[in-house]
PDB file of C-alpha atoms in Angstrom:
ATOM      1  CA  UNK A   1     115.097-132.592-165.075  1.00  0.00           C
ATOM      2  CA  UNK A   2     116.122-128.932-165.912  1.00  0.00           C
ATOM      3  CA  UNK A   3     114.143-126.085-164.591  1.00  0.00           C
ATOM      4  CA  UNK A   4     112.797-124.204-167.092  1.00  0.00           C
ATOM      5  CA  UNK A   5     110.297-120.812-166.611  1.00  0.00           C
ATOM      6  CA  UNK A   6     105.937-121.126-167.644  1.00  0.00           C
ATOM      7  CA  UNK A   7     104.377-118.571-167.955  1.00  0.00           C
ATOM      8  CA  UNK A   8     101.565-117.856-164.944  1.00  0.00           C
ATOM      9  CA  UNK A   9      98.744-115.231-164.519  1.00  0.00           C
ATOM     10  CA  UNK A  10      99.572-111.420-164.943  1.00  0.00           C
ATOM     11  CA  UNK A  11     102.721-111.643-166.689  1.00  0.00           C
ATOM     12  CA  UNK A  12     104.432-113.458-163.590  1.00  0.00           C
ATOM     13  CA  UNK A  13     106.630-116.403-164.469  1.00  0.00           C
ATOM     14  CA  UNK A  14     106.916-119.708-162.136  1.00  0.00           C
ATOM     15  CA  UNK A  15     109.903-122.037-162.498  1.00  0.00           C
ATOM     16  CA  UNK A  16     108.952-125.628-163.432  1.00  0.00           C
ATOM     17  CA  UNK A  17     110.933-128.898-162.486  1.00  0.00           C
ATOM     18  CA  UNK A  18     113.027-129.484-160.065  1.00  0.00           C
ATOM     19  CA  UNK A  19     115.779-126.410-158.902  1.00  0.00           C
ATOM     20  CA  UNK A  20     119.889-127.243-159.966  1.00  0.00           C
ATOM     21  CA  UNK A  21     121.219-129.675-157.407  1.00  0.00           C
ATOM     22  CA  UNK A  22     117.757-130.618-155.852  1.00  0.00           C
ATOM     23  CA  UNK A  23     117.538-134.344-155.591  1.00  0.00           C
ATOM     24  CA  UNK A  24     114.350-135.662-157.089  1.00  0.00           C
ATOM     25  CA  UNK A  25     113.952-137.848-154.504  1.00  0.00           C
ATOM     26  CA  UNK A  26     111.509-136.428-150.973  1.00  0.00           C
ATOM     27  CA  UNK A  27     112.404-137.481-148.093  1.00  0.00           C
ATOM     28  CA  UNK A  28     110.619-140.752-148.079  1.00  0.00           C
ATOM     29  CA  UNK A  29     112.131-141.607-150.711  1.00  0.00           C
ATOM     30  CA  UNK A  30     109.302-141.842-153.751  1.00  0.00           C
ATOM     31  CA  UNK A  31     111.296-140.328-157.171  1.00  0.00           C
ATOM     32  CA  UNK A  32     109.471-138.316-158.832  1.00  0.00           C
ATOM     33  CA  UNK A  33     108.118-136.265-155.679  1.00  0.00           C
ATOM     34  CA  UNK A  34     108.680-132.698-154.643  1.00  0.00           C
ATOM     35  CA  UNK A  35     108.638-131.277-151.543  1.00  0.00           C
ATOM     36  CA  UNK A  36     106.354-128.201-151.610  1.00  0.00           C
ATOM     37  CA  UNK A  37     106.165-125.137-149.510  1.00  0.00           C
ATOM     38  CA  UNK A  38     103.117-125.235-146.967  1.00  0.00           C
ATOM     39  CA  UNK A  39     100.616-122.783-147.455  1.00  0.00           C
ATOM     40  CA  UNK A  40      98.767-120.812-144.601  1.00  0.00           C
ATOM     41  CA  UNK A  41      96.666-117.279-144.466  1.00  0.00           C
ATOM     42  CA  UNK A  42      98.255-115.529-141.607  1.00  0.00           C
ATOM     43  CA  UNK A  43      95.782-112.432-140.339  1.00  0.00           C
ATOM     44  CA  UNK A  44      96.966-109.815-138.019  1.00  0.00           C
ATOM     45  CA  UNK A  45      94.006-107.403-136.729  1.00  0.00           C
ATOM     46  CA  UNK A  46      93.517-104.820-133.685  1.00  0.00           C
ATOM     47  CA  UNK A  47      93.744-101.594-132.981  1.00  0.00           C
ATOM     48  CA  UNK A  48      96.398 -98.814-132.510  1.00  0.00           C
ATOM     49  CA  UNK A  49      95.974 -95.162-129.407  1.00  0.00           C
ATOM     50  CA  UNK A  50      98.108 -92.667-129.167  1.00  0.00           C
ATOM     51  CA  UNK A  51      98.787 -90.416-126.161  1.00  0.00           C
ATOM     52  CA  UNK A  52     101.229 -88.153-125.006  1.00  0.00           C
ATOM     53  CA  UNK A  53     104.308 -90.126-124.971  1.00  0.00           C
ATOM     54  CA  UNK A  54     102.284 -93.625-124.890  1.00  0.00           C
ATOM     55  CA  UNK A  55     101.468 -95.904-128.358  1.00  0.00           C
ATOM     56  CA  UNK A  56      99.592 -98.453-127.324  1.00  0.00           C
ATOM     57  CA  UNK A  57      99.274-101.313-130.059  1.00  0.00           C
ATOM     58  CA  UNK A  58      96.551-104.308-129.262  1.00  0.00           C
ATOM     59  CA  UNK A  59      97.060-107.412-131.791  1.00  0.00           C
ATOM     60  CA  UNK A  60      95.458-110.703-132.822  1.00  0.00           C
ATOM     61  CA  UNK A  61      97.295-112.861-134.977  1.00  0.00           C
ATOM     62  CA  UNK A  62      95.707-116.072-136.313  1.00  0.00           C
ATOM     63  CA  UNK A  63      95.733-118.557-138.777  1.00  0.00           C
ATOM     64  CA  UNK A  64      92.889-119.918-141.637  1.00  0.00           C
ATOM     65  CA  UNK A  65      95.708-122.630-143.207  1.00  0.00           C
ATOM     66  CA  UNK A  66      95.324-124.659-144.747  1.00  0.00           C
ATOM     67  CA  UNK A  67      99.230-125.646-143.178  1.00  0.00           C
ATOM     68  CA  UNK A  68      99.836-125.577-139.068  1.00  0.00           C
ATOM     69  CA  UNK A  69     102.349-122.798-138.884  1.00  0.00           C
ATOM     70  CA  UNK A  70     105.028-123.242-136.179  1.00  0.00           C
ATOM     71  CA  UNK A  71     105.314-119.646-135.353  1.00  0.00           C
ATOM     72  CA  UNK A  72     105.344-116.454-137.095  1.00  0.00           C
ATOM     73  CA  UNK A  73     107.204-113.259-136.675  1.00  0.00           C
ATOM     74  CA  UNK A  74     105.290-110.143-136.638  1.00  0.00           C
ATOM     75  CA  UNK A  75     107.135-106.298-137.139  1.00  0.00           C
ATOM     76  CA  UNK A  76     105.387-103.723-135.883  1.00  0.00           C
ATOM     77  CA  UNK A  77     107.499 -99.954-137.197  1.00  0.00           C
ATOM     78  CA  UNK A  78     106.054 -96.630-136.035  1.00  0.00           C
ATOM     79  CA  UNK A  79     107.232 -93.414-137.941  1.00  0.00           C
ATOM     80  CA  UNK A  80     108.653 -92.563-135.119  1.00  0.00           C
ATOM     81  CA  UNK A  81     111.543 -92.894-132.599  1.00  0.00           C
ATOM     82  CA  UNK A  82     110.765 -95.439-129.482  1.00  0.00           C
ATOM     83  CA  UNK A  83     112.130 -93.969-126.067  1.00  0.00           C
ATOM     84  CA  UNK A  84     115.827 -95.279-125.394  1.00  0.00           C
ATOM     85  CA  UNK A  85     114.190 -97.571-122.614  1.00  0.00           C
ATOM     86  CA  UNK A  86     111.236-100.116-123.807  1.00  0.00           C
ATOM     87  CA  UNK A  87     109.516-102.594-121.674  1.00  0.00           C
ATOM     88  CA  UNK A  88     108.550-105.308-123.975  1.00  0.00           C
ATOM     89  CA  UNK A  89     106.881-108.647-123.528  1.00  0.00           C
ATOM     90  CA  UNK A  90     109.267-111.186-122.986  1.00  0.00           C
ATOM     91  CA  UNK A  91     108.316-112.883-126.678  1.00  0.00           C
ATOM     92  CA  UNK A  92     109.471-109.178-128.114  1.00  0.00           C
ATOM     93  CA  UNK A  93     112.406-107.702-128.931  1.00  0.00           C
ATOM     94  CA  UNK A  94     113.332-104.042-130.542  1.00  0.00           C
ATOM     95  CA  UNK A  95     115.278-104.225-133.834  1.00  0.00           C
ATOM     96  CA  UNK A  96     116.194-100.243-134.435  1.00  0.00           C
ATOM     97  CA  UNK A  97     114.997 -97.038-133.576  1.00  0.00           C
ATOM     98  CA  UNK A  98     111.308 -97.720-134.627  1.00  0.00           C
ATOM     99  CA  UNK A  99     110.890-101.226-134.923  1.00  0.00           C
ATOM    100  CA  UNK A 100     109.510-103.744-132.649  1.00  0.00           C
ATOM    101  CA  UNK A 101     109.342-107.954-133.816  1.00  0.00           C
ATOM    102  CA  UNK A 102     107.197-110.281-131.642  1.00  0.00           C
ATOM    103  CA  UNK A 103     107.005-113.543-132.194  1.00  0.00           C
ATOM    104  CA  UNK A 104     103.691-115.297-132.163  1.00  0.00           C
ATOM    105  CA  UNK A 105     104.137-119.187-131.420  1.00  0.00           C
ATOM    106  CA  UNK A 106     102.526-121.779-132.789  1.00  0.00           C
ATOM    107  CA  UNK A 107      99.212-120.435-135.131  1.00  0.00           C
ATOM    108  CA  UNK A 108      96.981-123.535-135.684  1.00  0.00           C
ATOM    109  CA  UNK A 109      95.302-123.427-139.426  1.00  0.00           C
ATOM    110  CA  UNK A 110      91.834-123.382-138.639  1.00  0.00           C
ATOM    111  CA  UNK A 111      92.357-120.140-136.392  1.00  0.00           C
ATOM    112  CA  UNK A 112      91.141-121.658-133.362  1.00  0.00           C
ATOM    113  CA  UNK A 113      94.519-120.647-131.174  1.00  0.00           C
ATOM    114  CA  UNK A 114      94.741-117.281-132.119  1.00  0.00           C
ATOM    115  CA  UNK A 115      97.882-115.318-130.585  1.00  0.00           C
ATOM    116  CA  UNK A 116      97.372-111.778-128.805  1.00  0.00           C
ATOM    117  CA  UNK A 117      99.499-109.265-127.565  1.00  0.00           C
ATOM    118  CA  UNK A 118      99.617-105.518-125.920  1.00  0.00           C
ATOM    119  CA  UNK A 119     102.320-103.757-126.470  1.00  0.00           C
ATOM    120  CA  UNK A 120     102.484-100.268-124.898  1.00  0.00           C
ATOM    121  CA  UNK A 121     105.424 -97.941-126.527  1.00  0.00           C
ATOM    122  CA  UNK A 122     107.008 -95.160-125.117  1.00  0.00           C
ATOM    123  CA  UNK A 123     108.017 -92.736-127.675  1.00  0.00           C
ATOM    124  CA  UNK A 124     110.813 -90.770-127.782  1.00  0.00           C
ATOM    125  CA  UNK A 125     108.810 -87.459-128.077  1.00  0.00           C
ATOM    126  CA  UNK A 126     105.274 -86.217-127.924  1.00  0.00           C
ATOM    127  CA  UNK A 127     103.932 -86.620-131.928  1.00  0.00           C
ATOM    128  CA  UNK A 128     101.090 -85.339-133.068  1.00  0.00           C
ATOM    129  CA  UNK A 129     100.138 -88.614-134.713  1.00  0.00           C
ATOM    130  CA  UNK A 130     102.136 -91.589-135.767  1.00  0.00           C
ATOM    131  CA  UNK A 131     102.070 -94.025-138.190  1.00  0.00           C
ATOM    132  CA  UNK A 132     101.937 -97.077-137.256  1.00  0.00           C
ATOM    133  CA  UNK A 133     103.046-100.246-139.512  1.00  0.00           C
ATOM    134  CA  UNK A 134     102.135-103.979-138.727  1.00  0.00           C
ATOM    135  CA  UNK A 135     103.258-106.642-140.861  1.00  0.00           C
ATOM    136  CA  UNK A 136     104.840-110.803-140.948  1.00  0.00           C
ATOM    137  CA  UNK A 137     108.326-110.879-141.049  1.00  0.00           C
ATOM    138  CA  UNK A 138     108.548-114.745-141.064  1.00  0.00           C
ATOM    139  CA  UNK A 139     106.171-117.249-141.228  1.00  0.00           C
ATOM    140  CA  UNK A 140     108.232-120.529-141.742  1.00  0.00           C
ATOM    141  CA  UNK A 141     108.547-120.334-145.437  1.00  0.00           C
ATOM    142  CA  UNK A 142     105.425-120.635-145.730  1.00  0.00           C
ATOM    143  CA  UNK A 143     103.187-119.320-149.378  1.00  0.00           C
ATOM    144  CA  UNK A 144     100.364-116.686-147.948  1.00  0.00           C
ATOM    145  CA  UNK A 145      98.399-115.713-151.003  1.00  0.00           C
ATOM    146  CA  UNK A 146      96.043-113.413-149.176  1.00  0.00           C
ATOM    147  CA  UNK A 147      98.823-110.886-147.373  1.00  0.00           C
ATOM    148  CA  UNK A 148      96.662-107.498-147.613  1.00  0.00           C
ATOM    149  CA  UNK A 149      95.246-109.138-144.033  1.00  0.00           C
ATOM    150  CA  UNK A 150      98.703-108.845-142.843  1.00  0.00           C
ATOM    151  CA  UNK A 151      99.883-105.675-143.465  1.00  0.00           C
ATOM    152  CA  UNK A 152      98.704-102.930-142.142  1.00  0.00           C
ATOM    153  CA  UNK A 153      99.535 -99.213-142.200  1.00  0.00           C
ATOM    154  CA  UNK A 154      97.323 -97.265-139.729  1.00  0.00           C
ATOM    155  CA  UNK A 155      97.306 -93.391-139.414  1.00  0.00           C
ATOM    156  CA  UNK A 156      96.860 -92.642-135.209  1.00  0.00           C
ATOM    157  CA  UNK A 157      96.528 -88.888-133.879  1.00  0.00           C
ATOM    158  CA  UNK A 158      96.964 -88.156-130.279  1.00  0.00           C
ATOM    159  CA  UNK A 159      93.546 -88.177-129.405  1.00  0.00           C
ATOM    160  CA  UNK A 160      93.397 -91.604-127.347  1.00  0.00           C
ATOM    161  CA  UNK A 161      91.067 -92.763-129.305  1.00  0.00           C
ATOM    162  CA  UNK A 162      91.470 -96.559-130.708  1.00  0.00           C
ATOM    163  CA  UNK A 163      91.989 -96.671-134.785  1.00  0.00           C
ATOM    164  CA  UNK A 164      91.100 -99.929-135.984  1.00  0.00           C
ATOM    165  CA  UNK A 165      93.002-102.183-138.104  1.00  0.00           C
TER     166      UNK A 165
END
């Protein structure tokens, strides 16, 4: 069957029948099946202080499915430099100058094993504020249709006050 392109809602266009090369066999076996992509709403919520040379960013990731997600990957960028020297949890890693990815583990779909983190930064100077942006990187391949509870872009002075996300 060739792929050809329908239509959807708001002028986007989704391809229909199977991809070139796919077999149109799934992996049981049964022609005439595809395999489709799982679908899960992936939330991340918390808060976000800045002081002197200190961000501290608190985060709750979770999942309301409908698919089990084996883990996701969430990037957390500040606006900016980190300090040359970072201690990071040991499921976190730094991937440039401002970036930070963590990675959750598994996220059960009806949110009941949420994932939570603290991450205290050292920046590389003493801002005034920083932005701070919090978003998934990877989440298995899975389709989120909700992703505005997901990314987040939140605006911290250096008051040491906690700003909400």
């Amino acid at each position: 069957m060739a792929s050809t392109l329908a239509p959807g809602a708001g002028g986007t266009a989704a391809a229909v029948g199977d991809p070139v090369g796919a077999s149109a066999r799934a992996p049981g076996g049964a022609a005439g099946v595809r395999n489709i992509a799982p679908e899960a709403d992936v939330s991340h919520h918390g808060h976000v202080s800045l002081w002197g040379y200190g961000l501290g960013v608190w985060l709750r990731s979770e999942n309301r499915g409908p698919s089990d997600l084996a883990g996701v990957t969430v990037r957390v960028r500040t606006s900016v430099p980190l300090a040359a020297r970072q201690e990071l949890p040991r499921e976190c890693l730094r991937a440039g100058r401002s970036t930070v990815l963590c990675r959750t583990g598994a996220l059960r779909a009806d949110g009941s094993a949420p994932w939570q983190l603290a991450l205290e930064l050292r920046l590389a100077g003493r801002p005034a504020e920083v932005v701070v942006r919090i978003d998934t990187v990877w989440n298995g391949g899975a389709t989120d249709r909700n992703a505005k509870n997901s990314e987040h872009e939140v605006l911290a002075p250096a008051t040491g006050d906690e700003y909400v996300f």
